[in-house]
CSV table of C-alpha atoms in Angstrom, one decimal:
chain,number,residue,atom,x,y,z
A,24,UNK,CA,72.2,8.9,161.7
A,25,UNK,CA,71.2,12.2,160.3
A,26,UNK,CA,69.4,12.3,156.9
A,27,UNK,CA,72.2,14.4,155.3
A,28,UNK,CA,74.8,11.9,156.4
A,29,UNK,CA,72.8,8.9,155.3
A,30,UNK,CA,71.7,10.2,151.9
A,31,UNK,CA,73.8,13.2,150.7
A,32,UNK,CA,77.3,13.2,152.1
A,33,UNK,CA,78.7,10.1,150.4
A,34,UNK,CA,77.3,11.0,146.9
A,35,UNK,CA,78.7,14.5,147.3
A,36,UNK,CA,82.1,13.1,148.3
A,37,UNK,CA,82.1,11.3,144.9
A,38,UNK,CA,81.1,14.5,143.1
A,39,UNK,CA,77.6,13.3,142.4
A,40,UNK,CA,74.0,14.0,143.3
A,41,UNK,CA,71.9,11.4,145.2
A,42,UNK,CA,70.2,10.4,141.9
A,43,UNK,CA,73.4,10.3,139.9
A,44,UNK,CA,75.1,8.1,142.5
A,45,UNK,CA,72.0,5.9,142.8
A,46,UNK,CA,71.9,5.4,139.1
A,47,UNK,CA,75.6,4.6,138.9
A,48,UNK,CA,75.2,2.1,141.7
A,49,UNK,CA,72.2,0.4,140.0
A,50,UNK,CA,74.1,0.0,136.7
A,51,UNK,CA,77.1,-1.4,138.6
A,52,UNK,CA,74.8,-3.9,140.4
A,53,UNK,CA,73.3,-5.1,137.1
A,54,UNK,CA,76.8,-5.5,135.7
A,55,UNK,CA,77.8,-7.6,138.7
A,56,UNK,CA,74.6,-9.6,138.6
A,57,UNK,CA,75.2,-10.4,134.9
A,58,UNK,CA,78.7,-11.5,135.7
A,59,UNK,CA,77.4,-13.7,138.5
A,60,UNK,CA,74.9,-15.4,136.2
A,61,UNK,CA,77.7,-16.0,133.7
A,62,UNK,CA,79.8,-17.5,136.4
A,63,UNK,CA,76.9,-19.9,137.4
A,64,UNK,CA,76.5,-20.9,133.8
A,65,UNK,CA,80.2,-21.4,133.5
A,66,UNK,CA,80.2,-23.6,136.6
A,67,UNK,CA,77.6,-25.9,135.0
A,68,UNK,CA,79.0,-25.8,131.5
A,69,UNK,CA,82.8,-24.9,131.7
A,70,UNK,CA,83.1,-24.2,128.0
A,71,UNK,CA,80.7,-21.3,128.2
A,72,UNK,CA,81.5,-17.8,129.4
A,73,UNK,CA,85.1,-18.8,130.1
A,74,UNK,CA,86.4,-15.3,130.8
A,75,UNK,CA,83.2,-13.2,131.2
A,76,UNK,CA,83.0,-12.9,135.0
A,77,UNK,CA,86.7,-12.1,135.3
A,78,UNK,CA,86.6,-9.6,132.4
A,79,UNK,CA,83.6,-7.8,134.0
A,80,UNK,CA,85.3,-7.8,137.4
A,81,UNK,CA,88.4,-6.2,135.9
A,82,UNK,CA,86.4,-3.6,134.0
A,83,UNK,CA,84.4,-2.7,137.1
A,84,UNK,CA,87.5,-2.4,139.2
A,85,UNK,CA,89.1,-0.1,136.5
A,86,UNK,CA,85.9,2.0,136.3
A,87,UNK,CA,85.7,2.4,140.1
A,88,UNK,CA,89.4,3.3,140.3
A,89,UNK,CA,88.9,5.9,137.6
A,90,UNK,CA,85.9,7.3,139.5
A,91,UNK,CA,87.9,7.5,142.7
A,92,UNK,CA,90.7,9.3,140.9
A,93,UNK,CA,88.3,11.8,139.4
A,94,UNK,CA,86.5,12.5,142.7
A,95,UNK,CA,89.9,13.0,144.5
A,96,UNK,CA,90.9,15.6,141.9
A,97,UNK,CA,87.8,17.7,142.6
């Protein structure tokens, strides 16, 4: 695969630079990681973090949907 295709085409299709896209992906990864930790704790102690993982998943889905709409408008 060519360098441009591997590193630049996808971020550009989302209306972002390589660094902007990478930063957004890292933030998303940490949000998902945090939700995963909350789910593990919830599995051990069901009374803790009763809605956290689901709430984060819904918020992430909404955020990604908004980003897709914005990039499709451009």
